[in-house]
CSV table of C-alpha atoms in Angstrom, one decimal:
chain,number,residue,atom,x,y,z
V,1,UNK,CA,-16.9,93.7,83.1
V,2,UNK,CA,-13.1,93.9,82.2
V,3,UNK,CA,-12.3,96.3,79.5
V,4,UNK,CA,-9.1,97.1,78.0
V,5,UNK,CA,-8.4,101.0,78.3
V,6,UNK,CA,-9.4,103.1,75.8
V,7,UNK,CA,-12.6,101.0,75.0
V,8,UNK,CA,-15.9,103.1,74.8
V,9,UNK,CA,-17.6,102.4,77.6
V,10,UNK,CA,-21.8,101.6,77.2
V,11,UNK,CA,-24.3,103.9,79.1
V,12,UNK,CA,-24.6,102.2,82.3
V,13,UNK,CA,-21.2,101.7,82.6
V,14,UNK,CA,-20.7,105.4,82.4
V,15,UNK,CA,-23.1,106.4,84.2
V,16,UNK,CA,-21.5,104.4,87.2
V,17,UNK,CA,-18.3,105.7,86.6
V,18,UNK,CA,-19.4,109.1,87.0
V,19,UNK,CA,-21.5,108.4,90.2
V,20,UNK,CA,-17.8,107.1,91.4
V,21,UNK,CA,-16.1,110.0,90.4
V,22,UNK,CA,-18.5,112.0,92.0
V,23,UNK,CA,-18.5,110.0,95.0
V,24,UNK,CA,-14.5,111.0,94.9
V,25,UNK,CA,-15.0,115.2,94.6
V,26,UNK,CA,-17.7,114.7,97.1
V,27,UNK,CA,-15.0,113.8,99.6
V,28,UNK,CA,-12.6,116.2,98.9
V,29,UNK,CA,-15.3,118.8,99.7
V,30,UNK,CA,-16.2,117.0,102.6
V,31,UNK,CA,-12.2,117.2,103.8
V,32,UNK,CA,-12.0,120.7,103.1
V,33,UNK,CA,-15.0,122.2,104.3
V,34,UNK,CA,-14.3,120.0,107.2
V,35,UNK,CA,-18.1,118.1,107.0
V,36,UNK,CA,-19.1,115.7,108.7
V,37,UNK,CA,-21.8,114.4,107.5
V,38,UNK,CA,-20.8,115.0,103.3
V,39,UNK,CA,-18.0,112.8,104.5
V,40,UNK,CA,-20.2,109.9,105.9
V,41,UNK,CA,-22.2,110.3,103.1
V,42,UNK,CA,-19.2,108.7,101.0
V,43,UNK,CA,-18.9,105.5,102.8
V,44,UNK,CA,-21.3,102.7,103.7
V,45,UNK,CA,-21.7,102.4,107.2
V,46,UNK,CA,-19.5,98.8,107.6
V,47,UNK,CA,-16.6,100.9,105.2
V,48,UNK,CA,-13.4,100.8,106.9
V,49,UNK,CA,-10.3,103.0,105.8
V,50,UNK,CA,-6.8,102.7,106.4
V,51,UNK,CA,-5.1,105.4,107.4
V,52,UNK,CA,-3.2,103.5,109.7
V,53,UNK,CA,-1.4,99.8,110.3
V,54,UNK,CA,-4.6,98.4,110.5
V,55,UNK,CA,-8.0,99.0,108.8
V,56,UNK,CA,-10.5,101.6,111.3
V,57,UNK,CA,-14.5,101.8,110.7
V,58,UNK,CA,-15.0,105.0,108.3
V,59,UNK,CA,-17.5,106.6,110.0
V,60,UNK,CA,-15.9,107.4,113.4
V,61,UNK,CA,-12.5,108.0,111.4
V,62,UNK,CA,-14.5,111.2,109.6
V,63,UNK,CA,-16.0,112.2,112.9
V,64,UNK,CA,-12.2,112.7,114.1
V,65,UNK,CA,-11.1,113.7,110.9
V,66,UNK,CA,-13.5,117.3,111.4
V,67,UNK,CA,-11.8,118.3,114.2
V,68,UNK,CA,-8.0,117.6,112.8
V,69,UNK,CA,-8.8,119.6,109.8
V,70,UNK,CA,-10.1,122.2,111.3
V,71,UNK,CA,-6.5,122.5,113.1
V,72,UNK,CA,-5.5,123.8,109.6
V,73,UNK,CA,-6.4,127.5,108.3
V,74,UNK,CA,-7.4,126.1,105.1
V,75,UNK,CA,-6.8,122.5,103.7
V,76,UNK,CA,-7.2,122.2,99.4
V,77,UNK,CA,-7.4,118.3,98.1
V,78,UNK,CA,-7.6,117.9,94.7
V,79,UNK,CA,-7.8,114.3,92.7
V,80,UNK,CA,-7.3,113.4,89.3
V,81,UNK,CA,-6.1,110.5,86.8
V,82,UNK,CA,-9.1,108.5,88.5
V,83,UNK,CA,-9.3,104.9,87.3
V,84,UNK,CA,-12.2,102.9,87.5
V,85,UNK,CA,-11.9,99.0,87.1
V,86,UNK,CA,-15.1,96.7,87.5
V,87,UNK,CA,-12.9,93.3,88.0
V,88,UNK,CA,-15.1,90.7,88.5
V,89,UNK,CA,-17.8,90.6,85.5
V,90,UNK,CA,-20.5,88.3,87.2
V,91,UNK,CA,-20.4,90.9,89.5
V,92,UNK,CA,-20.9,94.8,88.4
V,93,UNK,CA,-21.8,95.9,91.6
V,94,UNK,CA,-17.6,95.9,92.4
V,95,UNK,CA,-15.2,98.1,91.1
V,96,UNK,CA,-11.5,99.2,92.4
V,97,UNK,CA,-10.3,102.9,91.9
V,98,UNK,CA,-7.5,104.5,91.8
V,99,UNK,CA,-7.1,108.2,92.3
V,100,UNK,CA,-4.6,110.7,92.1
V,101,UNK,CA,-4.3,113.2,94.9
V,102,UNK,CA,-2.5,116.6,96.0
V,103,UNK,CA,-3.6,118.3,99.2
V,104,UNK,CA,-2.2,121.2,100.5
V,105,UNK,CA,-2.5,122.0,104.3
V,106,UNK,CA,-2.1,125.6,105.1
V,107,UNK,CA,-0.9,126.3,109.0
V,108,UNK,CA,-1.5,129.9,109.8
V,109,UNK,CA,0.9,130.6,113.0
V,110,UNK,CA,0.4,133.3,115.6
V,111,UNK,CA,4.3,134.2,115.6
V,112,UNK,CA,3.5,134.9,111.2
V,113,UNK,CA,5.8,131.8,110.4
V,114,UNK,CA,2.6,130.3,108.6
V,115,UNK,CA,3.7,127.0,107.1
V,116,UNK,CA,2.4,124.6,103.9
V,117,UNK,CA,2.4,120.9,104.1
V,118,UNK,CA,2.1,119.5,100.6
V,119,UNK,CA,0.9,116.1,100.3
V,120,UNK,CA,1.5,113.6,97.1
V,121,UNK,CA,-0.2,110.4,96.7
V,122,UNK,CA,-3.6,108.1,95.3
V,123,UNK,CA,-6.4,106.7,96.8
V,124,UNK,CA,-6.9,102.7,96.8
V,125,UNK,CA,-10.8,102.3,96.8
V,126,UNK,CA,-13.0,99.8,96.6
V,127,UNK,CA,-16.5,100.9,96.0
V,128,UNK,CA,-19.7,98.9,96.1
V,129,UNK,CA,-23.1,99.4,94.1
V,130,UNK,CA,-26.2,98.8,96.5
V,131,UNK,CA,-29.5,99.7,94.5
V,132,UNK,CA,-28.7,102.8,92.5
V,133,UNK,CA,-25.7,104.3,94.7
V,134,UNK,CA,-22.3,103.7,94.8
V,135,UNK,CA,-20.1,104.7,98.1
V,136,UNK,CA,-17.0,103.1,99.2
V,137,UNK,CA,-16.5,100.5,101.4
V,138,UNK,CA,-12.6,100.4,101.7
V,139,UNK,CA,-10.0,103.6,101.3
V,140,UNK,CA,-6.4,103.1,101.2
V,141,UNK,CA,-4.1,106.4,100.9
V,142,UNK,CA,-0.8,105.8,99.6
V,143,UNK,CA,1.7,108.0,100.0
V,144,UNK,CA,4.6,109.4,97.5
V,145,UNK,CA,5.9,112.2,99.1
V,146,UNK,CA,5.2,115.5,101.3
V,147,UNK,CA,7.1,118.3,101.7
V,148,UNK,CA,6.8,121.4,104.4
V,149,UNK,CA,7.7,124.7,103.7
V,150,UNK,CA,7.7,128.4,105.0
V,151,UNK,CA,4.6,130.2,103.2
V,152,UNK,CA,2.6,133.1,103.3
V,153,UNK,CA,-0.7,134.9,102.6
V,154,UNK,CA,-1.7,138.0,101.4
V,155,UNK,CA,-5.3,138.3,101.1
V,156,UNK,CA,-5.3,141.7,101.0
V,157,UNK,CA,-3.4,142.1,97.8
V,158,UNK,CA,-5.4,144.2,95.5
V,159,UNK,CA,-6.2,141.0,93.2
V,160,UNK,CA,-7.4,138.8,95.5
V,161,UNK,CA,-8.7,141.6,98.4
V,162,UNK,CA,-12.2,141.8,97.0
V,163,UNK,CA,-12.8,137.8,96.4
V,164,UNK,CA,-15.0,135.8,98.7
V,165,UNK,CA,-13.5,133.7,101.2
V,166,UNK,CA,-13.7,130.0,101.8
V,167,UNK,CA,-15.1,128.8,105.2
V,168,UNK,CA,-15.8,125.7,107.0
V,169,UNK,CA,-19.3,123.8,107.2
V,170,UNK,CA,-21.7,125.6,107.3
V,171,UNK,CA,-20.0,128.9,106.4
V,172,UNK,CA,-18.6,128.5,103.2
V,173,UNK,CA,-20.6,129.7,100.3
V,174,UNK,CA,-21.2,126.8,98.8
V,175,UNK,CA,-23.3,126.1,102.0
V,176,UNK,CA,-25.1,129.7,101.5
V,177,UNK,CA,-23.3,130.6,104.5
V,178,UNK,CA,-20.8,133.4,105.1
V,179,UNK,CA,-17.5,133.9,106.5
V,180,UNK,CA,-16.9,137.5,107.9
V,181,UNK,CA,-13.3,136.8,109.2
């Protein structure tokens, strides 16, 4: 069902919207822990993304996606603003999103010219209810801008020297792994 913004949404509707949004932060965590399989777990298996000129089956694109993330020291993606519309009320098992994203790439060199690309955009989804789960079945980034600059990082600074360190699948913490580099 169509509903203006700003109108109070009843239980099931919210409930969905939540499994949605979770659905969202799921893949962000799958990006930056660079996980396969959390990242599959997002799409249906017939979900396509386009990340390209034309639309490519999800599932293969995450299995590449692992090993071009882990090219990166650390990658960050963060989402917000997310907007979820259910357009076609005979039908509640559709809904379009749109999400704000930042991700931030970090490059760690082995000349110590370590580098940042910053990336600006939203995701495009469409999602689709089967049973009592909701994945997506079509991603569109969109892009406003990136920039690249010259970074560093100390984590050796006194403040930050002593905190645990993030880690790929299955090292990070949130795994119950443990990264000793």
């Amino acid at each position: 069902m169509t509903q203006a913004a700003g109108t109070v949404r009843d239980q099931a509707r919210l409930a969905d919207e939540h499994a949605i949004t979770e659905i969202i932060h799921m893949h962000c965590r799958g990006v930056d822990r660079a996980d396969e399989t959390a990242l599959k777990l997002c799409y249906w298996p017939e979900a396509t993304v386009s990340y390209g000129a034309e639309p490519a089956p999800a599932h293969p694109f995450c299995e590449n996606l692992v090993p071009a993330i882990k090219a990166f020291a650390q990658t960050h993606h963060l989402v917000s603003n997310i907007l979820v519309h259910f357009p076609d009320s005979s039908n509640p098992a559709l809904a379009t999103v749109e999400s704000y994203l930042i991700a931030f790439h970090y490059l760690k060199d082995p000349q110590g010219q370590d580098s940042e690309m910053t990336y600006l955009g939203r995701y495009l989804d469409r999602f689709e209810k089967r049973g009592n789960q909701w994945k997506i079945m079509q991603r569109t980034p969109v892009m406003s801008w990136s920039q690249n600059a010259t970074t560093t990082h100390d984590d050796q600074h006194p403040a930050l020297a002593a905190l645990t360190r993030a880690g790929r699948y299955p090292f990070d913490p949130v795994y119950g792994g443990r990264r000793d580099d």
